[in-house]
Amino acid sequence: MSFVGLAAVSWELWEFSLDRVFGKSTQVDLPDTMVDMFFGLLGGAATLMLWFVLRKKQY
């Protein structure tokens, strides 16, 4: 989960950097950023739970 959180934050920093350097508008507003991070963490949590379920069935 730490890696997923790091990836989500890194992605948002990348978008922010592109906006500042190239004058783009990839970051619409704060709710967009929060939703991106939420769904990134949700996907990571779902993958982790699936991994635990499949691993438990294996043993």
Coordinates of N, CA and C in Angstrom, one line a residue:
M1 N 0.8 -1.2 0.0 CA 0.0 0.0 0.0 C 0.9 1.3 0.0
S2 N 2.0 1.2 0.6 CA 2.9 2.3 0.7 C 3.4 2.7 -0.8
F3 N 3.7 1.7 -1.5 CA 4.1 1.9 -2.9 C 3.0 2.5 -3.7
V4 N 1.8 2.1 -3.5 CA 0.6 2.6 -4.3 C 0.4 4.1 -3.9
G5 N 0.5 4.4 -2.6 CA 0.4 5.8 -2.2 C 1.5 6.7 -2.8
L6 N 2.7 6.1 -2.8 CA 3.9 6.9 -3.4 C 3.6 7.1 -4.8
A7 N 3.1 6.1 -5.5 CA 2.9 6.2 -7.0 C 1.8 7.3 -7.2
A8 N 0.7 7.3 -6.4 CA -0.3 8.3 -6.6 C 0.2 9.7 -6.3
V9 N 1.0 9.9 -5.3 CA 1.5 11.2 -5.0 C 2.5 11.6 -6.1
S10 N 3.3 10.7 -6.6 CA 4.3 11.0 -7.6 C 3.6 11.4 -8.9
W11 N 2.5 10.7 -9.2 CA 1.7 11.0 -10.4 C 1.1 12.5 -10.3
E12 N 0.6 12.8 -9.2 CA 0.0 14.2 -9.0 C 1.1 15.2 -9.1
L13 N 2.3 14.9 -8.5 CA 3.4 15.9 -8.6 C 3.9 16.0 -10.1
W14 N 3.9 14.9 -10.8 CA 4.2 15.0 -12.2 C 3.2 15.9 -13.0
E15 N 1.9 15.7 -12.7 CA 0.9 16.5 -13.4 C 1.1 18.0 -13.0
F16 N 1.4 18.3 -11.7 CA 1.6 19.6 -11.3 C 2.8 20.2 -12.0
S17 N 3.9 19.5 -12.1 CA 5.1 20.0 -12.8 C 4.8 20.3 -14.2
L18 N 4.1 19.4 -14.9 CA 3.8 19.7 -16.3 C 3.0 20.9 -16.5
D19 N 2.0 21.1 -15.5 CA 1.2 22.4 -15.6 C 2.1 23.6 -15.4
R20 N 3.0 23.6 -14.5 CA 3.9 24.7 -14.3 C 4.9 25.0 -15.4
V21 N 5.5 23.9 -15.8 CA 6.6 24.1 -16.8 C 6.1 24.4 -18.2
F22 N 5.0 23.6 -18.6 CA 4.5 23.7 -20.0 C 3.2 24.5 -20.1
G23 N 2.7 25.0 -19.0 CA 1.4 25.7 -19.1 C 0.2 24.9 -19.4
K24 N 0.3 23.6 -19.1 CA -0.9 22.7 -19.4 C -1.9 22.9 -18.3
S25 N -3.0 22.2 -18.5 CA -4.0 22.2 -17.4 C -4.5 20.7 -17.1
T26 N -3.5 19.9 -16.8 CA -3.9 18.5 -16.4 C -4.6 18.4 -15.1
Q27 N -4.2 19.3 -14.2 CA -4.9 19.3 -12.9 C -6.0 20.3 -12.9
V28 N -7.2 19.8 -12.9 CA -8.4 20.7 -13.1 C -8.6 21.4 -11.8
D29 N -8.8 20.7 -10.7 CA -9.0 21.3 -9.4 C -8.6 20.3 -8.3
L30 N -8.8 20.7 -7.0 CA -8.4 19.9 -5.9 C -9.3 18.6 -5.8
P31 N -10.6 18.7 -6.0 CA -11.4 17.4 -6.0 C -10.9 16.4 -7.0
D32 N -10.4 16.8 -8.2 CA -9.9 15.9 -9.2 C -8.7 15.2 -8.6
T33 N -7.8 15.9 -8.0 CA -6.6 15.3 -7.4 C -7.0 14.3 -6.3
M34 N -7.9 14.7 -5.5 CA -8.3 13.8 -4.4 C -9.0 12.5 -4.9
V35 N -9.8 12.7 -5.9 CA -10.4 11.5 -6.5 C -9.4 10.6 -7.1
D36 N -8.4 11.2 -7.8 CA -7.4 10.3 -8.4 C -6.6 9.6 -7.4
M37 N -6.3 10.2 -6.3 CA -5.5 9.5 -5.2 C -6.4 8.5 -4.5
F38 N -7.7 8.8 -4.3 CA -8.6 7.9 -3.6 C -8.7 6.6 -4.4
F39 N -9.0 6.7 -5.7 CA -9.2 5.6 -6.6 C -7.9 4.8 -6.8
G40 N -6.7 5.5 -6.8 CA -5.5 4.8 -6.8 C -5.3 3.9 -5.6
L41 N -5.6 4.5 -4.4 CA -5.4 3.7 -3.2 C -6.5 2.6 -3.1
L42 N -7.7 2.9 -3.6 CA -8.8 1.9 -3.6 C -8.4 0.7 -4.5
G43 N -7.8 1.0 -5.6 CA -7.3 -0.1 -6.5 C -6.2 -0.9 -5.9
G44 N -5.3 -0.2 -5.2 CA -4.2 -0.9 -4.5 C -4.8 -1.8 -3.4
A45 N -5.8 -1.3 -2.6 CA -6.3 -2.1 -1.5 C -7.1 -3.3 -2.1
A46 N -7.8 -3.1 -3.2 CA -8.5 -4.3 -3.8 C -7.6 -5.3 -4.3
T47 N -6.5 -4.9 -4.9 CA -5.5 -5.8 -5.4 C -4.8 -6.6 -4.2
L48 N -4.5 -5.9 -3.2 CA -4.0 -6.5 -2.0 C -4.9 -7.6 -1.4
M49 N -6.2 -7.2 -1.3 CA -7.2 -8.2 -0.8 C -7.3 -9.4 -1.7
L50 N -7.3 -9.2 -3.0 CA -7.4 -10.3 -3.9 C -6.1 -11.2 -3.8
W51 N -5.0 -10.6 -3.6 CA -3.7 -11.3 -3.4 C -3.8 -12.2 -2.2
F52 N -4.3 -11.6 -1.1 CA -4.4 -12.4 0.2 C -5.4 -13.6 0.0
V53 N -6.5 -13.3 -0.7 CA -7.5 -14.4 -0.9 C -6.9 -15.5 -1.7
L54 N -6.3 -15.2 -2.8 CA -5.7 -16.2 -3.7 C -4.5 -16.9 -3.0
R55 N -3.8 -16.2 -2.2 CA -2.7 -16.8 -1.5 C -3.2 -17.8 -0.4
K56 N -4.3 -17.4 0.2 CA -4.8 -18.3 1.3 C -5.4 -19.6 0.7
K57 N -6.0 -19.5 -0.5 CA -6.5 -20.7 -1.2 C -5.4 -21.6 -1.6
Q58 N -4.2 -21.0 -1.8 CA -3.1 -21.8 -2.3 C -2.5 -22.7 -1.2
Y59 N -2.6 -22.3 0.0 CA -2.0 -23.1 1.1 C -3.0 -23.8 1.9

